[in-house]
Amino acid sequence: TGDIVLKKIAAILRNSVRSFDLVGRYGGEEFLIVLSGTSLQKAVKVADRIRETIENSKLVPDQKVTVSIGVAELKPSDESLNTLLRRADERLYLAKKKGRNRTEPEM
């Protein structure tokens, strides 16, 4: 059942972003989305739309599936990919800590 849910979530993610954005699995149950040329505010809107789509989808009979999302924006300085991913991951775990099924952007 877990693999089926992950495949359905991956399909929702691919269908929720533009053709030139990147979607990939990043770890066991984590996904990474790169929204090219997108402000933090717009990325949060996309993340919330994705979260609500997953919450309202019937991915598993008689069971609600939700996601927690962390959002980070690439800084204009020479930030490394590892630093950006670390900041997004910190936001993800903060979303989980605050009660799950939420989007937690950087401040």
Coordinates of N, CA, C and O in Angstrom, one line a residue:
T1 N 0.8 -1.2 0.0 CA 0.0 0.0 0.0 C 0.9 1.3 0.0 O 0.6 2.2 -0.7
G2 N 2.0 1.2 0.8 CA 2.8 2.4 0.8 C 3.4 2.8 -0.5 O 3.5 4.0 -0.9
D3 N 3.8 1.8 -1.3 CA 4.4 2.1 -2.6 C 3.3 2.7 -3.5 O 3.6 3.6 -4.3
I4 N 2.1 2.2 -3.4 CA 1.0 2.7 -4.3 C 0.8 4.2 -3.9 O 0.6 5.0 -4.8
V5 N 0.7 4.5 -2.6 CA 0.5 5.9 -2.2 C 1.6 6.8 -2.7 O 1.4 7.9 -3.2
L6 N 2.9 6.3 -2.6 CA 4.0 7.1 -3.1 C 3.9 7.4 -4.6 O 4.2 8.5 -5.0
K7 N 3.5 6.4 -5.3 CA 3.3 6.6 -6.8 C 2.2 7.6 -7.1 O 2.4 8.4 -8.0
K8 N 1.1 7.5 -6.3 CA 0.0 8.4 -6.6 C 0.4 9.9 -6.2 O 0.1 10.8 -6.8
I9 N 1.2 10.0 -5.1 CA 1.6 11.3 -4.7 C 2.6 11.9 -5.7 O 2.5 13.0 -6.1
A10 N 3.5 11.0 -6.2 CA 4.4 11.5 -7.3 C 3.7 12.0 -8.5 O 4.0 13.0 -9.1
A11 N 2.6 11.3 -8.9 CA 1.8 11.8 -10.0 C 1.1 13.1 -9.7 O 1.1 14.0 -10.6
I12 N 0.6 13.3 -8.5 CA 0.0 14.6 -8.1 C 1.1 15.7 -8.2 O 0.8 16.8 -8.7
L13 N 2.2 15.4 -7.7 CA 3.3 16.4 -7.7 C 3.7 16.8 -9.2 O 3.8 18.0 -9.5
R14 N 3.9 15.8 -10.0 CA 4.2 16.1 -11.4 C 3.1 16.9 -12.1 O 3.4 17.8 -12.9
N15 N 1.8 16.6 -11.8 CA 0.7 17.3 -12.4 C 0.4 18.7 -11.8 O -0.4 19.4 -12.3
S16 N 1.1 19.0 -10.7 CA 0.9 20.3 -10.0 C 1.9 21.4 -10.3 O 1.8 22.5 -9.8
V17 N 2.9 21.0 -11.1 CA 4.0 22.0 -11.4 C 4.1 22.1 -12.9 O 3.6 21.4 -13.7
R18 N 4.9 23.1 -13.3 CA 5.2 23.4 -14.7 C 6.1 22.3 -15.3 O 6.8 21.6 -14.6
S19 N 6.1 22.2 -16.6 CA 6.9 21.2 -17.3 C 8.4 21.3 -17.0 O 9.1 20.3 -17.1
F20 N 8.8 22.5 -16.8 CA 10.3 22.7 -16.6 C 10.7 22.7 -15.1 O 11.9 22.8 -14.8
D21 N 9.8 22.5 -14.2 CA 10.1 22.3 -12.8 C 10.6 20.9 -12.6 O 10.2 20.0 -13.3
L22 N 11.3 20.7 -11.5 CA 11.8 19.4 -11.2 C 11.1 18.7 -10.0 O 11.0 19.4 -9.0
V23 N 10.8 17.5 -10.2 CA 10.2 16.7 -9.1 C 10.9 15.4 -9.0 O 11.2 14.7 -9.9
G24 N 11.3 15.1 -7.7 CA 12.0 13.8 -7.5 C 11.8 13.3 -6.1 O 11.5 14.0 -5.2
R25 N 12.1 12.0 -6.0 CA 12.0 11.4 -4.6 C 13.3 11.7 -3.9 O 14.4 11.5 -4.5
Y26 N 13.2 12.1 -2.7 CA 14.4 12.4 -1.9 C 14.4 11.7 -0.6 O 14.0 12.2 0.4
G27 N 14.8 10.5 -0.6 CA 14.7 9.7 0.6 C 13.5 8.8 0.5 O 12.8 8.7 -0.5
G28 N 13.3 8.1 1.6 CA 12.2 7.1 1.7 C 10.8 7.6 1.4 O 10.2 7.2 0.4
E29 N 10.4 8.5 2.1 CA 9.0 9.1 2.0 C 9.0 10.6 1.7 O 8.0 11.3 1.9
E30 N 10.2 11.1 1.2 CA 10.3 12.5 1.0 C 10.5 12.8 -0.5 O 11.1 12.0 -1.2
F31 N 9.9 13.9 -0.9 CA 10.0 14.3 -2.3 C 10.6 15.7 -2.3 O 10.5 16.5 -1.3
L32 N 11.3 16.1 -3.4 CA 11.9 17.4 -3.6 C 11.3 18.0 -4.8 O 11.2 17.3 -5.9
I33 N 10.9 19.3 -4.7 CA 10.4 20.0 -5.9 C 11.3 21.2 -6.1 O 11.4 22.0 -5.1
V34 N 11.8 21.5 -7.3 CA 12.5 22.7 -7.6 C 11.6 23.5 -8.5 O 11.3 23.1 -9.6
L35 N 11.2 24.7 -8.0 CA 10.3 25.6 -8.8 C 11.2 26.7 -9.3 O 11.5 27.7 -8.6
S36 N 11.7 26.6 -10.6 CA 12.6 27.6 -11.2 C 12.0 28.9 -11.3 O 10.8 29.1 -11.7
G37 N 12.7 30.0 -10.9 CA 12.3 31.3 -11.0 C 11.1 31.7 -10.3 O 10.2 32.5 -10.7
T38 N 10.9 31.1 -9.1 CA 9.6 31.3 -8.3 C 10.0 31.9 -7.0 O 10.9 31.5 -6.3
S39 N 9.2 32.9 -6.6 CA 9.4 33.6 -5.3 C 9.0 32.6 -4.2 O 8.2 31.7 -4.4
L40 N 9.4 33.0 -3.0 CA 9.0 32.2 -1.8 C 7.5 32.2 -1.7 O 6.9 31.2 -1.4
Q41 N 6.9 33.4 -1.8 CA 5.5 33.5 -1.7 C 4.7 32.6 -2.7 O 3.7 31.9 -2.3
K42 N 5.1 32.6 -3.9 CA 4.5 31.8 -4.9 C 4.7 30.3 -4.6 O 3.8 29.5 -4.8
A43 N 5.9 29.9 -4.2 CA 6.2 28.5 -3.9 C 5.4 28.0 -2.7 O 4.9 26.9 -2.7
V44 N 5.1 28.9 -1.7 CA 4.2 28.5 -0.6 C 2.8 28.3 -1.2 O 2.1 27.3 -0.7
K45 N 2.3 29.1 -2.1 CA 1.0 28.9 -2.7 C 0.9 27.5 -3.4 O 0.0 26.8 -3.3
V46 N 2.0 27.2 -4.2 CA 2.0 25.9 -4.9 C 2.1 24.8 -3.9 O 1.3 23.8 -4.0
A47 N 2.9 24.9 -2.8 CA 3.0 23.9 -1.8 C 1.6 23.7 -1.1 O 1.2 22.5 -0.9
D48 N 0.9 24.7 -0.8 CA -0.4 24.6 -0.1 C -1.4 23.9 -1.0 O -2.2 23.1 -0.6
R49 N -1.3 24.3 -2.3 CA -2.3 23.7 -3.3 C -2.0 22.2 -3.4 O -2.9 21.4 -3.4
I50 N -0.7 21.8 -3.4 CA -0.3 20.4 -3.5 C -0.8 19.7 -2.2 O -1.4 18.6 -2.3
R51 N -0.5 20.3 -1.1 CA -0.9 19.7 0.2 C -2.4 19.4 0.3 O -2.9 18.4 0.7
E52 N -3.2 20.4 -0.1 CA -4.7 20.3 -0.1 C -5.2 19.3 -1.1 O -6.1 18.5 -0.8
T53 N -4.5 19.2 -2.3 CA -4.9 18.2 -3.3 C -4.7 16.8 -2.7 O -5.6 15.9 -2.9
I54 N -3.5 16.6 -2.1 CA -3.3 15.2 -1.5 C -4.2 14.9 -0.4 O -4.8 13.8 -0.3
E55 N -4.5 15.9 0.5 CA -5.4 15.7 1.6 C -6.8 15.3 1.1 O -7.5 14.5 1.7
N56 N -7.3 15.9 0.0 CA -8.6 15.7 -0.5 C -8.7 14.5 -1.5 O -9.8 14.2 -2.0
S57 N -7.6 13.9 -1.8 CA -7.6 12.8 -2.8 C -7.9 11.5 -2.0 O -7.5 11.3 -0.8
K58 N -8.5 10.6 -2.6 CA -8.8 9.3 -2.0 C -7.6 8.3 -2.5 O -7.8 7.5 -3.4
L59 N -6.5 8.5 -1.8 CA -5.3 7.7 -2.2 C -5.4 6.2 -1.7 O -4.9 5.3 -2.3
V60 N -6.1 6.1 -0.5 CA -6.2 4.8 0.1 C -7.7 4.7 0.6 O -8.2 5.7 1.2
P61 N -8.4 3.6 0.3 CA -9.8 3.5 0.8 C -9.9 3.7 2.3 O -9.1 3.1 3.0
D62 N -10.8 4.5 2.7 CA -11.1 4.6 4.1 C -9.9 5.1 5.0 O -9.9 4.8 6.2
Q63 N -9.0 5.8 4.4 CA -7.9 6.4 5.1 C -7.5 7.7 4.5 O -7.4 7.9 3.3
K64 N -7.2 8.7 5.4 CA -6.8 10.0 4.9 C -5.3 10.1 4.9 O -4.6 9.6 5.8
V65 N -4.8 10.6 3.8 CA -3.3 10.7 3.6 C -3.0 12.2 3.6 O -3.7 13.0 2.9
T66 N -2.1 12.7 4.4 CA -1.7 14.1 4.4 C -0.2 14.2 4.3 O 0.6 13.2 4.4
V67 N 0.3 15.4 4.0 CA 1.7 15.6 3.9 C 2.1 16.9 4.6 O 1.3 17.8 4.8
S68 N 3.4 16.9 5.1 CA 4.0 18.1 5.6 C 5.0 18.6 4.6 O 5.7 17.8 4.0
I69 N 5.1 19.9 4.5 CA 5.9 20.5 3.5 C 6.8 21.6 4.1 O 6.3 22.5 4.8
G70 N 8.1 21.6 3.8 CA 9.0 22.7 4.1 C 9.4 23.4 2.9 O 9.6 22.8 1.8
V71 N 9.4 24.7 2.9 CA 9.7 25.6 1.7 C 10.9 26.5 2.0 O 10.9 27.2 3.1
A72 N 11.8 26.5 1.1 CA 13.0 27.4 1.3 C 13.3 28.0 -0.1 O 13.0 27.4 -1.1
E73 N 13.9 29.1 -0.1 CA 14.2 29.9 -1.3 C 15.7 30.0 -1.4 O 16.4 30.3 -0.4
L74 N 16.2 29.8 -2.6 CA 17.6 29.9 -2.9 C 18.0 31.4 -2.7 O 17.4 32.3 -3.2
K75 N 19.0 31.6 -1.9 CA 19.5 33.0 -1.6 C 20.3 33.5 -2.7 O 21.0 32.7 -3.4
P76 N 20.2 34.8 -3.0 CA 21.0 35.3 -4.1 C 22.5 35.2 -4.0 O 23.2 35.3 -5.0
S77 N 23.0 35.0 -2.8 CA 24.4 34.9 -2.6 C 24.8 33.5 -3.1 O 24.0 32.7 -3.6
D78 N 26.1 33.2 -3.0 CA 26.5 31.9 -3.5 C 26.2 30.8 -2.6 O 27.1 30.2 -2.0
E79 N 25.0 30.5 -2.4 CA 24.6 29.4 -1.4 C 24.8 28.1 -2.1 O 24.6 27.9 -3.2
S80 N 25.2 27.1 -1.3 CA 25.4 25.7 -1.8 C 24.1 25.0 -1.8 O 23.2 25.3 -1.1
L81 N 24.0 24.0 -2.6 CA 22.8 23.2 -2.7 C 22.6 22.5 -1.4 O 21.4 22.4 -0.9
N82 N 23.6 22.1 -0.7 CA 23.5 21.4 0.6 C 22.9 22.3 1.6 O 22.0 21.9 2.4
T83 N 23.2 23.6 1.6 CA 22.7 24.6 2.6 C 21.2 24.8 2.3 O 20.4 24.8 3.2
L84 N 20.8 24.9 1.0 CA 19.4 25.1 0.7 C 18.6 23.9 1.1 O 17.6 24.0 1.7
L85 N 19.1 22.7 0.8 CA 18.4 21.5 1.2 C 18.3 21.4 2.7 O 17.2 20.9 3.2
R86 N 19.3 21.7 3.4 CA 19.3 21.7 4.9 C 18.2 22.6 5.4 O 17.4 22.2 6.3
R87 N 18.1 23.8 4.9 CA 17.1 24.8 5.3 C 15.7 24.3 5.0 O 14.8 24.4 5.8
A88 N 15.5 23.7 3.8 CA 14.2 23.1 3.5 C 13.8 22.0 4.4 O 12.7 21.9 4.8
D89 N 14.8 21.1 4.7 CA 14.6 20.0 5.6 C 14.2 20.5 7.0 O 13.3 19.9 7.6
E90 N 14.9 21.5 7.5 CA 14.5 22.1 8.8 C 13.1 22.5 8.8 O 12.4 22.3 9.8
R91 N 12.6 23.1 7.8 CA 11.2 23.6 7.7 C 10.3 22.4 7.6 O 9.2 22.5 8.2
L92 N 10.6 21.4 6.9 CA 9.8 20.2 6.9 C 9.6 19.6 8.3 O 8.5 19.3 8.7
Y93 N 10.7 19.5 9.0 CA 10.6 18.9 10.4 C 9.9 19.8 11.3 O 9.2 19.3 12.2
L94 N 10.0 21.1 11.1 CA 9.2 22.0 11.9 C 7.7 21.9 11.6 O 6.9 21.9 12.5
A95 N 7.3 21.7 10.3 CA 5.9 21.4 10.0 C 5.4 20.2 10.7 O 4.3 20.2 11.2
K96 N 6.2 19.1 10.7 CA 5.8 17.9 11.4 C 5.6 18.1 12.9 O 4.7 17.7 13.5
K97 N 6.6 18.9 13.4 CA 6.5 19.1 14.9 C 5.3 20.0 15.3 O 4.8 19.8 16.3
K98 N 4.9 20.9 14.4 CA 3.8 21.7 14.7 C 2.4 21.1 14.4 O 1.4 21.7 14.6
G99 N 2.4 19.8 14.0 CA 1.1 19.1 13.9 C 0.9 18.5 12.6 O -0.2 17.9 12.4
R100 N 1.8 18.5 11.7 CA 1.6 17.8 10.4 C 0.6 18.4 9.5 O -0.1 19.3 10.0
N101 N 0.5 17.9 8.3 CA -0.5 18.4 7.3 C -0.5 19.9 7.2 O -1.5 20.6 7.3
R102 N 0.7 20.5 7.1 CA 0.9 21.9 7.0 C 2.1 22.2 6.1 O 3.0 21.4 5.9
T103 N 2.1 23.5 5.7 CA 3.3 24.0 4.9 C 4.0 25.0 5.8 O 3.4 25.9 6.4
E104 N 5.3 24.8 5.9 CA 6.1 25.7 6.8 C 7.2 26.4 6.0 O 8.2 25.8 5.6
P105 N 7.0 27.6 5.6 CA 8.0 28.4 4.9 C 9.0 29.0 5.7 O 8.9 29.2 6.9
E106 N 10.1 29.4 5.1 CA 11.2 30.2 5.8 C 10.6 31.5 6.1 O 9.7 32.0 5.5
M107 N 11.1 32.1 7.1 CA 10.7 33.5 7.5 C 11.7 34.5 6.8 O 12.7 34.3 6.6

